[in-house]
Tab-separated table of C-alpha atoms in Angstrom:
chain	number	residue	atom	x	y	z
A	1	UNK	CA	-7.808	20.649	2.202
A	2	UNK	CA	-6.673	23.810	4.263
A	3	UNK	CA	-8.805	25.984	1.756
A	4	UNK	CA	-11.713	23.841	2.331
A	5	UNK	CA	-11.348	24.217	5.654
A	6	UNK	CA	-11.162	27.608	5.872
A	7	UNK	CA	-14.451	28.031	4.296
A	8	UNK	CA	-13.090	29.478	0.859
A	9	UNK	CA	-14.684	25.805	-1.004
A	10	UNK	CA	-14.351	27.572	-4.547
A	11	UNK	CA	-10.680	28.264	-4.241
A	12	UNK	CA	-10.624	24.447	-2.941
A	13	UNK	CA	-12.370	23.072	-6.165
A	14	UNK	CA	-10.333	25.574	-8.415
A	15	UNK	CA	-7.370	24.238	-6.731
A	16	UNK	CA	-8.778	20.454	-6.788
A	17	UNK	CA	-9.153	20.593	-10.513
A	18	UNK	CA	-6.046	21.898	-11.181
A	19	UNK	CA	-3.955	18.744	-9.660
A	20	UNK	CA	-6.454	16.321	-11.239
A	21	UNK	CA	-5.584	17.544	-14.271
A	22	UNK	CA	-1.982	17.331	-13.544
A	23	UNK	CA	-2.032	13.544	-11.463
A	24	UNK	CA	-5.397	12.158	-12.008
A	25	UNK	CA	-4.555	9.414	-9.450
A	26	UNK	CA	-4.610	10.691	-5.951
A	27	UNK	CA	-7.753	9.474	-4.481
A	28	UNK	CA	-8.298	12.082	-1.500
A	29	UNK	CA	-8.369	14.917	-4.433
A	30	UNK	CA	-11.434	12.841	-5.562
A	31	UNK	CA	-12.799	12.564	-2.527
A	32	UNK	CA	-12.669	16.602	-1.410
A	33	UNK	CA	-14.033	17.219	-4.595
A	34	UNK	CA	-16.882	14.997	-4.427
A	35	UNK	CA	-17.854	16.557	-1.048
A	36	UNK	CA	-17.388	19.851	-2.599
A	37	UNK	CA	-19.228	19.968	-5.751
A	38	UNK	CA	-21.877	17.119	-4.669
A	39	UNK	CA	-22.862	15.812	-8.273
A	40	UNK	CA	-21.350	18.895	-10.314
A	41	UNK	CA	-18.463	16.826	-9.473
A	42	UNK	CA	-19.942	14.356	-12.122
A	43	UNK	CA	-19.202	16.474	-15.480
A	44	UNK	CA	-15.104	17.161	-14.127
A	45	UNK	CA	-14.569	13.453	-13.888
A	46	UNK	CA	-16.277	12.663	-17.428
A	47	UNK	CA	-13.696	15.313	-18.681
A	48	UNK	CA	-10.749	13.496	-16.641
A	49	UNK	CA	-11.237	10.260	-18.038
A	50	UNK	CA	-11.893	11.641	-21.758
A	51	UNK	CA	-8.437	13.135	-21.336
A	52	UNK	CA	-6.955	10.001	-20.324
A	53	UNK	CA	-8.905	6.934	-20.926
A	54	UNK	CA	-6.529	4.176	-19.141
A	55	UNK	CA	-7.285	5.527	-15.702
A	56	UNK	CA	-9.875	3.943	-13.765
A	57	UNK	CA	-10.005	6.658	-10.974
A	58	UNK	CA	-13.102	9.498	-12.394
A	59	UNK	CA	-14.901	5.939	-13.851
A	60	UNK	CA	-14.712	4.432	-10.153
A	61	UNK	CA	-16.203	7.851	-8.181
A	62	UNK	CA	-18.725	8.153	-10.630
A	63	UNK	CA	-19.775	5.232	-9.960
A	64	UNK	CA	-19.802	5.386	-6.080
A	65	UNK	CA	-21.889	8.604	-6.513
A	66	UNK	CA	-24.607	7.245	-8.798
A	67	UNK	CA	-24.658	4.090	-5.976
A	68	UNK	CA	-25.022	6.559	-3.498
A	69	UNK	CA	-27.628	8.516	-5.267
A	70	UNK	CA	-29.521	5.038	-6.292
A	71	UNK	CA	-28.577	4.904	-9.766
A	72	UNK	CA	-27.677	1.038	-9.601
A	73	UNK	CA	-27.803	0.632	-13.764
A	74	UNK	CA	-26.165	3.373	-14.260
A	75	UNK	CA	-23.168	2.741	-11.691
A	76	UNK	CA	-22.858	-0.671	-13.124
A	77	UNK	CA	-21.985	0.690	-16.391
A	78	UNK	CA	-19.252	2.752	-15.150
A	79	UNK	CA	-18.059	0.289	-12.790
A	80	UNK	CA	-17.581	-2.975	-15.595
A	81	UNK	CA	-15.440	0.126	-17.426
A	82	UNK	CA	-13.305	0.808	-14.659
A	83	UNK	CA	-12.712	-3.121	-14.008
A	84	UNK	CA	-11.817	-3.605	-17.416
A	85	UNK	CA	-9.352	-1.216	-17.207
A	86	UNK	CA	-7.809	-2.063	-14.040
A	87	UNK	CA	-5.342	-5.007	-15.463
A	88	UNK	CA	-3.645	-3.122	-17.632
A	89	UNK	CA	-3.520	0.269	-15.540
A	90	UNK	CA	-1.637	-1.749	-12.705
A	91	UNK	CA	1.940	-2.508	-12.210
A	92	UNK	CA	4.155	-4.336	-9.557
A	93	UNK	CA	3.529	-1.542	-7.484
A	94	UNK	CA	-0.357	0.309	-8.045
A	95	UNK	CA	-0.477	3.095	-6.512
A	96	UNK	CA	-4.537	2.820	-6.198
A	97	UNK	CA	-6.014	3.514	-2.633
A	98	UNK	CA	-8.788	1.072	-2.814
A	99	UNK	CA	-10.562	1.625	0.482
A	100	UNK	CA	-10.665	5.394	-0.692
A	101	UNK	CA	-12.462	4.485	-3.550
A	102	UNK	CA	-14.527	1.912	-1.952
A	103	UNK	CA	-13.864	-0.070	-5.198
A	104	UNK	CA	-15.707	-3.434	-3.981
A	105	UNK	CA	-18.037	-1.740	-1.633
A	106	UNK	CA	-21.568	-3.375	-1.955
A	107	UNK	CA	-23.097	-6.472	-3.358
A	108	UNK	CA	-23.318	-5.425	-6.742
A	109	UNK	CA	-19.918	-3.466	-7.398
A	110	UNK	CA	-18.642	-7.098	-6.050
A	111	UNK	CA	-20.832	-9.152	-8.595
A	112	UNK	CA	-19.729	-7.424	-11.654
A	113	UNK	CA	-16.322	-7.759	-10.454
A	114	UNK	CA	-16.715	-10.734	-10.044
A	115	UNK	CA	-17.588	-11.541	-13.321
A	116	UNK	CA	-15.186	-9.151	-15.113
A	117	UNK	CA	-12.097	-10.685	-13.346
A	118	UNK	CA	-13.649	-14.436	-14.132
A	119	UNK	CA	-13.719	-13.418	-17.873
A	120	UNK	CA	-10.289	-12.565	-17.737
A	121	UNK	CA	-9.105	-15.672	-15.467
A	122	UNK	CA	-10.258	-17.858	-18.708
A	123	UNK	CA	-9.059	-15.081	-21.865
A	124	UNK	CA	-5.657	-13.401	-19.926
A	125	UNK	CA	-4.580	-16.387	-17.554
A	126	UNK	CA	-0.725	-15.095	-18.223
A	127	UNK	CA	-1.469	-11.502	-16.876
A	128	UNK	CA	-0.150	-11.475	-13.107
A	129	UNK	CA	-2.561	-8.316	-12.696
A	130	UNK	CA	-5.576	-10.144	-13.416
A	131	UNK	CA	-4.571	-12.990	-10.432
A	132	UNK	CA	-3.747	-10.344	-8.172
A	133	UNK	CA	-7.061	-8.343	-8.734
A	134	UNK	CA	-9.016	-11.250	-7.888
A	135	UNK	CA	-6.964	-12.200	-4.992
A	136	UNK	CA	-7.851	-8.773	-3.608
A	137	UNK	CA	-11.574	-9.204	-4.660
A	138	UNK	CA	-11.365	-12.419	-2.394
A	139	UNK	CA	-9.670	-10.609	0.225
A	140	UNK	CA	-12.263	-7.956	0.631
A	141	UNK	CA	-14.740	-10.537	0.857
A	142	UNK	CA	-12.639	-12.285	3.546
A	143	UNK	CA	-12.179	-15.498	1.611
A	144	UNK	CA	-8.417	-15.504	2.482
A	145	UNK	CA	-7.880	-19.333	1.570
A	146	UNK	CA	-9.219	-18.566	-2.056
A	147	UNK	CA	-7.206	-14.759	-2.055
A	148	UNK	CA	-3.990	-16.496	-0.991
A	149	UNK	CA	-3.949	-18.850	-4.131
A	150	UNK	CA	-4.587	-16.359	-6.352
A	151	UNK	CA	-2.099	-13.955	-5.011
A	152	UNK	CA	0.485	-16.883	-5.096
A	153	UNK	CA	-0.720	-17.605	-8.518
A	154	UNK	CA	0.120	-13.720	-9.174
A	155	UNK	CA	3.657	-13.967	-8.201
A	156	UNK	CA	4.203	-17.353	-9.571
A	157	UNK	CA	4.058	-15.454	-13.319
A	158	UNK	CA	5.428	-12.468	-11.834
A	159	UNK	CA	8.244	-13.380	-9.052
A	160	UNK	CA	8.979	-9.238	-8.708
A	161	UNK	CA	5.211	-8.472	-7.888
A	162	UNK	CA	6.241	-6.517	-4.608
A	163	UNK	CA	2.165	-5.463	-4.105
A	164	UNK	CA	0.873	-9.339	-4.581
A	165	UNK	CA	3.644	-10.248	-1.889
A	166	UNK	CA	2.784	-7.747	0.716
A	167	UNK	CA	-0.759	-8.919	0.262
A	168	UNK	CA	0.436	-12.179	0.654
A	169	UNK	CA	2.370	-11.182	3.778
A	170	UNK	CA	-0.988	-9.454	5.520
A	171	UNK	CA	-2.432	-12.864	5.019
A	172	UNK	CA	0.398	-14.810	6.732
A	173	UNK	CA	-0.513	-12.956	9.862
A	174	UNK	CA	-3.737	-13.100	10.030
A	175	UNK	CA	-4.093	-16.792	8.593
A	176	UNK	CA	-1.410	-17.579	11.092
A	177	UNK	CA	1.331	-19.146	9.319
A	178	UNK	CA	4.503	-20.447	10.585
A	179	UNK	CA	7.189	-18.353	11.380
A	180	UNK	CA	9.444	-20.079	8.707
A	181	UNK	CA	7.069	-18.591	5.780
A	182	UNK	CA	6.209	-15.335	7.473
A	183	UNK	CA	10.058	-14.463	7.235
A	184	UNK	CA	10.606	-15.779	3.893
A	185	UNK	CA	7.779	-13.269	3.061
A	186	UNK	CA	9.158	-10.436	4.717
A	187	UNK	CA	12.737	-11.034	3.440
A	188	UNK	CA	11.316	-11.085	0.342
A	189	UNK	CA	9.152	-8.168	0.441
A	190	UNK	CA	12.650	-6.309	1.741
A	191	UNK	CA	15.110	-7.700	-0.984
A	192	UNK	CA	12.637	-6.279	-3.632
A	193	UNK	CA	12.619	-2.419	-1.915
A	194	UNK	CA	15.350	-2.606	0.495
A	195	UNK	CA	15.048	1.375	0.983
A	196	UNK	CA	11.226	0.712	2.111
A	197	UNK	CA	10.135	3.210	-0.345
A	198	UNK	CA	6.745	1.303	-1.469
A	199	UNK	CA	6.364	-0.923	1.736
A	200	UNK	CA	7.541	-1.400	5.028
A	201	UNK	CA	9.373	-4.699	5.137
A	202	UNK	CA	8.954	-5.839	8.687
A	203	UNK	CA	12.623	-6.542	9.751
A	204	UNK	CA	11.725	-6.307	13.728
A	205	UNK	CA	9.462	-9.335	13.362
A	206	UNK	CA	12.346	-11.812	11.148
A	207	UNK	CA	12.820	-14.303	14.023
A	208	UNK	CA	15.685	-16.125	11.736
A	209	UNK	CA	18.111	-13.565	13.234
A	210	UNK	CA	21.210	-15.171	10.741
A	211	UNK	CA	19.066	-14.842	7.711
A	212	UNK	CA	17.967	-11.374	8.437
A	213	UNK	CA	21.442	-10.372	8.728
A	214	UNK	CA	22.476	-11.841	5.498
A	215	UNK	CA	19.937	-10.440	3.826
A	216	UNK	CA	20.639	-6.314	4.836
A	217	UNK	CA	24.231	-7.419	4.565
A	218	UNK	CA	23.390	-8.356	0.691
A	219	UNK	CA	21.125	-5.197	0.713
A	220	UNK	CA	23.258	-3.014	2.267
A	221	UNK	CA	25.752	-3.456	-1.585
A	222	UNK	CA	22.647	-2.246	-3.713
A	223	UNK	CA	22.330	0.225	-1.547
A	224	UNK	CA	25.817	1.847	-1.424
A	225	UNK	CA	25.859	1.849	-5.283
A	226	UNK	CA	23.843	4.733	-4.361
A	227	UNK	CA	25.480	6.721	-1.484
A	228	UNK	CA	23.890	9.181	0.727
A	229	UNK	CA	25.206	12.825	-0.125
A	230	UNK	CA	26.569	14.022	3.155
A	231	UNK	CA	27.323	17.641	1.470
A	232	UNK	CA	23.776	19.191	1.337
A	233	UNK	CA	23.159	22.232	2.807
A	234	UNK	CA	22.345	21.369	6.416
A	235	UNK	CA	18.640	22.051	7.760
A	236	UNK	CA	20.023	22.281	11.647
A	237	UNK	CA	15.916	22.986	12.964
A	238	UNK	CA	15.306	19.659	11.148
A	239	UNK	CA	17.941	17.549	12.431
A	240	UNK	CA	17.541	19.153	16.361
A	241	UNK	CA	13.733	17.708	15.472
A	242	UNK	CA	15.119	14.064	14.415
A	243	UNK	CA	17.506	13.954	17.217
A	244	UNK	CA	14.350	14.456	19.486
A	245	UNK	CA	12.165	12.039	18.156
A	246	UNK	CA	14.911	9.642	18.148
A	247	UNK	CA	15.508	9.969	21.627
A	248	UNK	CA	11.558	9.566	22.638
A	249	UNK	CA	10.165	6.547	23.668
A	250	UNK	CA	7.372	7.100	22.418
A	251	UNK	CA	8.430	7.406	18.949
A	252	UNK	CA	10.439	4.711	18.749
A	253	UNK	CA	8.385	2.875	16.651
A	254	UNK	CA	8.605	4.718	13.760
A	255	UNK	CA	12.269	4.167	13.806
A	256	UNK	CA	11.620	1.048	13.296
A	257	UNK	CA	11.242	1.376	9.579
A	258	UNK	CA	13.829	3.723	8.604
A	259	UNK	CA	16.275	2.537	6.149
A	260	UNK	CA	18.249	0.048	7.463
A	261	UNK	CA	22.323	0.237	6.894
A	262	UNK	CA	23.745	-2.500	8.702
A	263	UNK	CA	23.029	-5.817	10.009
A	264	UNK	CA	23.341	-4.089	13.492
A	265	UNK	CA	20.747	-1.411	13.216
A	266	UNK	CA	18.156	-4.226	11.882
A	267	UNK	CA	19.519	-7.032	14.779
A	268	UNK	CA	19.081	-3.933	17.577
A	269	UNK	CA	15.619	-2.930	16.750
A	270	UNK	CA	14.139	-6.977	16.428
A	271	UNK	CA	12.041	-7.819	18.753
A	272	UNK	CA	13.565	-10.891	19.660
A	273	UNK	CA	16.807	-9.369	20.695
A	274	UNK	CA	14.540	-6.493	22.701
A	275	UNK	CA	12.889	-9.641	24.612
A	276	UNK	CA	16.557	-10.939	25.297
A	277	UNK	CA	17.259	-7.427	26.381
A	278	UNK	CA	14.158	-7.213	28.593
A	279	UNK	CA	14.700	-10.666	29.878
A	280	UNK	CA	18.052	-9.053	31.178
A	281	UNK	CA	17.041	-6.297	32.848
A	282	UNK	CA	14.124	-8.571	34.688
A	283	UNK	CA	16.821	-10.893	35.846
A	284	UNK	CA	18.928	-8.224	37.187
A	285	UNK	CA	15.842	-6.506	39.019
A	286	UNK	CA	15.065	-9.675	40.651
A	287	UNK	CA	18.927	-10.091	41.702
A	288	UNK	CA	18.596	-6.986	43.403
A	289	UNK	CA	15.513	-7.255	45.490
């Protein structure tokens, strides 16, 4: 990016092609490329997925570049490819950016998806992948009734899908669910990556203050198995830096995700006890005037 920016775009693409080669799954490389190389682009990602034919990624760009360029056939091809391959290229925890890859952008990308993921509903009902692709599919569209059931479907055969449930928990929200489920689904979402390392379970919205403490408390054993090494060489610029954030307002925020220790750190940051605490401070303002 800073090469491409700094108008040397060969270097870019020299350096582009190099960490495709290397991780073939990082959609922004894609992306700079494309803009780049315009359709020259085209022959490096036929090379990428002859070297590894399980990844979706050069399949999916292709395709967006032929829709662009009003190729419909010939996208189609490469997009039914990259859908079949999808299912068995995705774990509990995909790493794909969709909206990068504008995967289900446009009528037509979304009918043959449609139909791919159908197929497989009826010939791989048992694969939690297929479930959750579709879910997504009805996501995108905005048919969150029909997404929700197929995500729940997804972690029904698949109880450790951590990506299905934070789909799952987007859709609480925005379906408006009770409370009651949206903390089961946090809670959830946190017992499977208590360090927050693929997700950001949402401990500052749990209004079941008891059950949010059990559940770092149970946490907080996995997590000691593994202990913080406290005899690294100290980077003193770094940690003046963190103590600064920490102490800005206006950064507070991001604390709010950080690893969380002990039932205290998780019960100070919710936003219940912060109402409680703001309550307070309202009551003794109004005691004072």
């Amino acid at each position: 990016m800073a090469l491409h920016e700094t108008d040397a775009p060969d270097k870019a693409a020299r350096t582009l092609t190099a960490s495709l080669r290397e991780s073939s799954g990082y959609d922004p490389a894609y992306a700079l490329y494309l803009e780049i190389k315009g359709a020259d682009a085209i022959e490096y990602f036929d090379k990428l997925y002859q070297l590894d034919q399980f990844e979706e990624r050069p399949l999916i760009w292709k395709a967006q570049h032929l829709l662009d360029q009003g190729k419909i056939e010939e996208a189609m091809v490469h997009y039914k490819k990259a859908y079949e391959l999808m299912p068995s290229s995705f774990g509990r925890v995909e790493s794909h950016c969709f909206g990068c890859e504008s995967v289900f952008k446009g009528d037509q990308p979304q009918s043959i998806a449609e139909e791919i993921f159908q197929n497989m509903l009826l010939t791989q009902a048992e694969v939690p992948q297929v479930h959750y692709l579709m879910g997504y599919l009805r996501d995108y569209q905005e048919r969150e009734t029909e997404a929700l059931k197929h995500l729940q479907d997804a972690v029904e055969l698949d109880p450790d899908y951590l990506n299905a449930w934070k789909k799952i928990e987007s859709l609480s929200k925005r379906m408006q669910m009770d409370t009651v489920t949206q903390d089961q689904l946090i809670l959830k979402i946190y017992a499977l990556d208590p360090l927050g390392k693929h997700s950001s379970p949402a401990l500052h919205e749990v209004r079941d203050l008891k059950k949010m403490w059990h559940a770092v408390l149970d946490n907080r054993k996995r997590i000691q198995v593994l202990p913080k090494d406290t005899q690294v060489y100290p980077l003193k610029a770094s940690a003046q830096q963190i103590a600064a954030l920490a102490t800005n307002p206006l950064t507070t925020y991001m604390s709010y995700e950080d690893t969380v220790e002990h039932p205290a750190e998780a019960l100070i940051r919710n936003r219940v006890i912060e109402k409680i605490q703001d309550l307070f401070v309202q009551l003794s303002h109004s005691e004072n005037i």
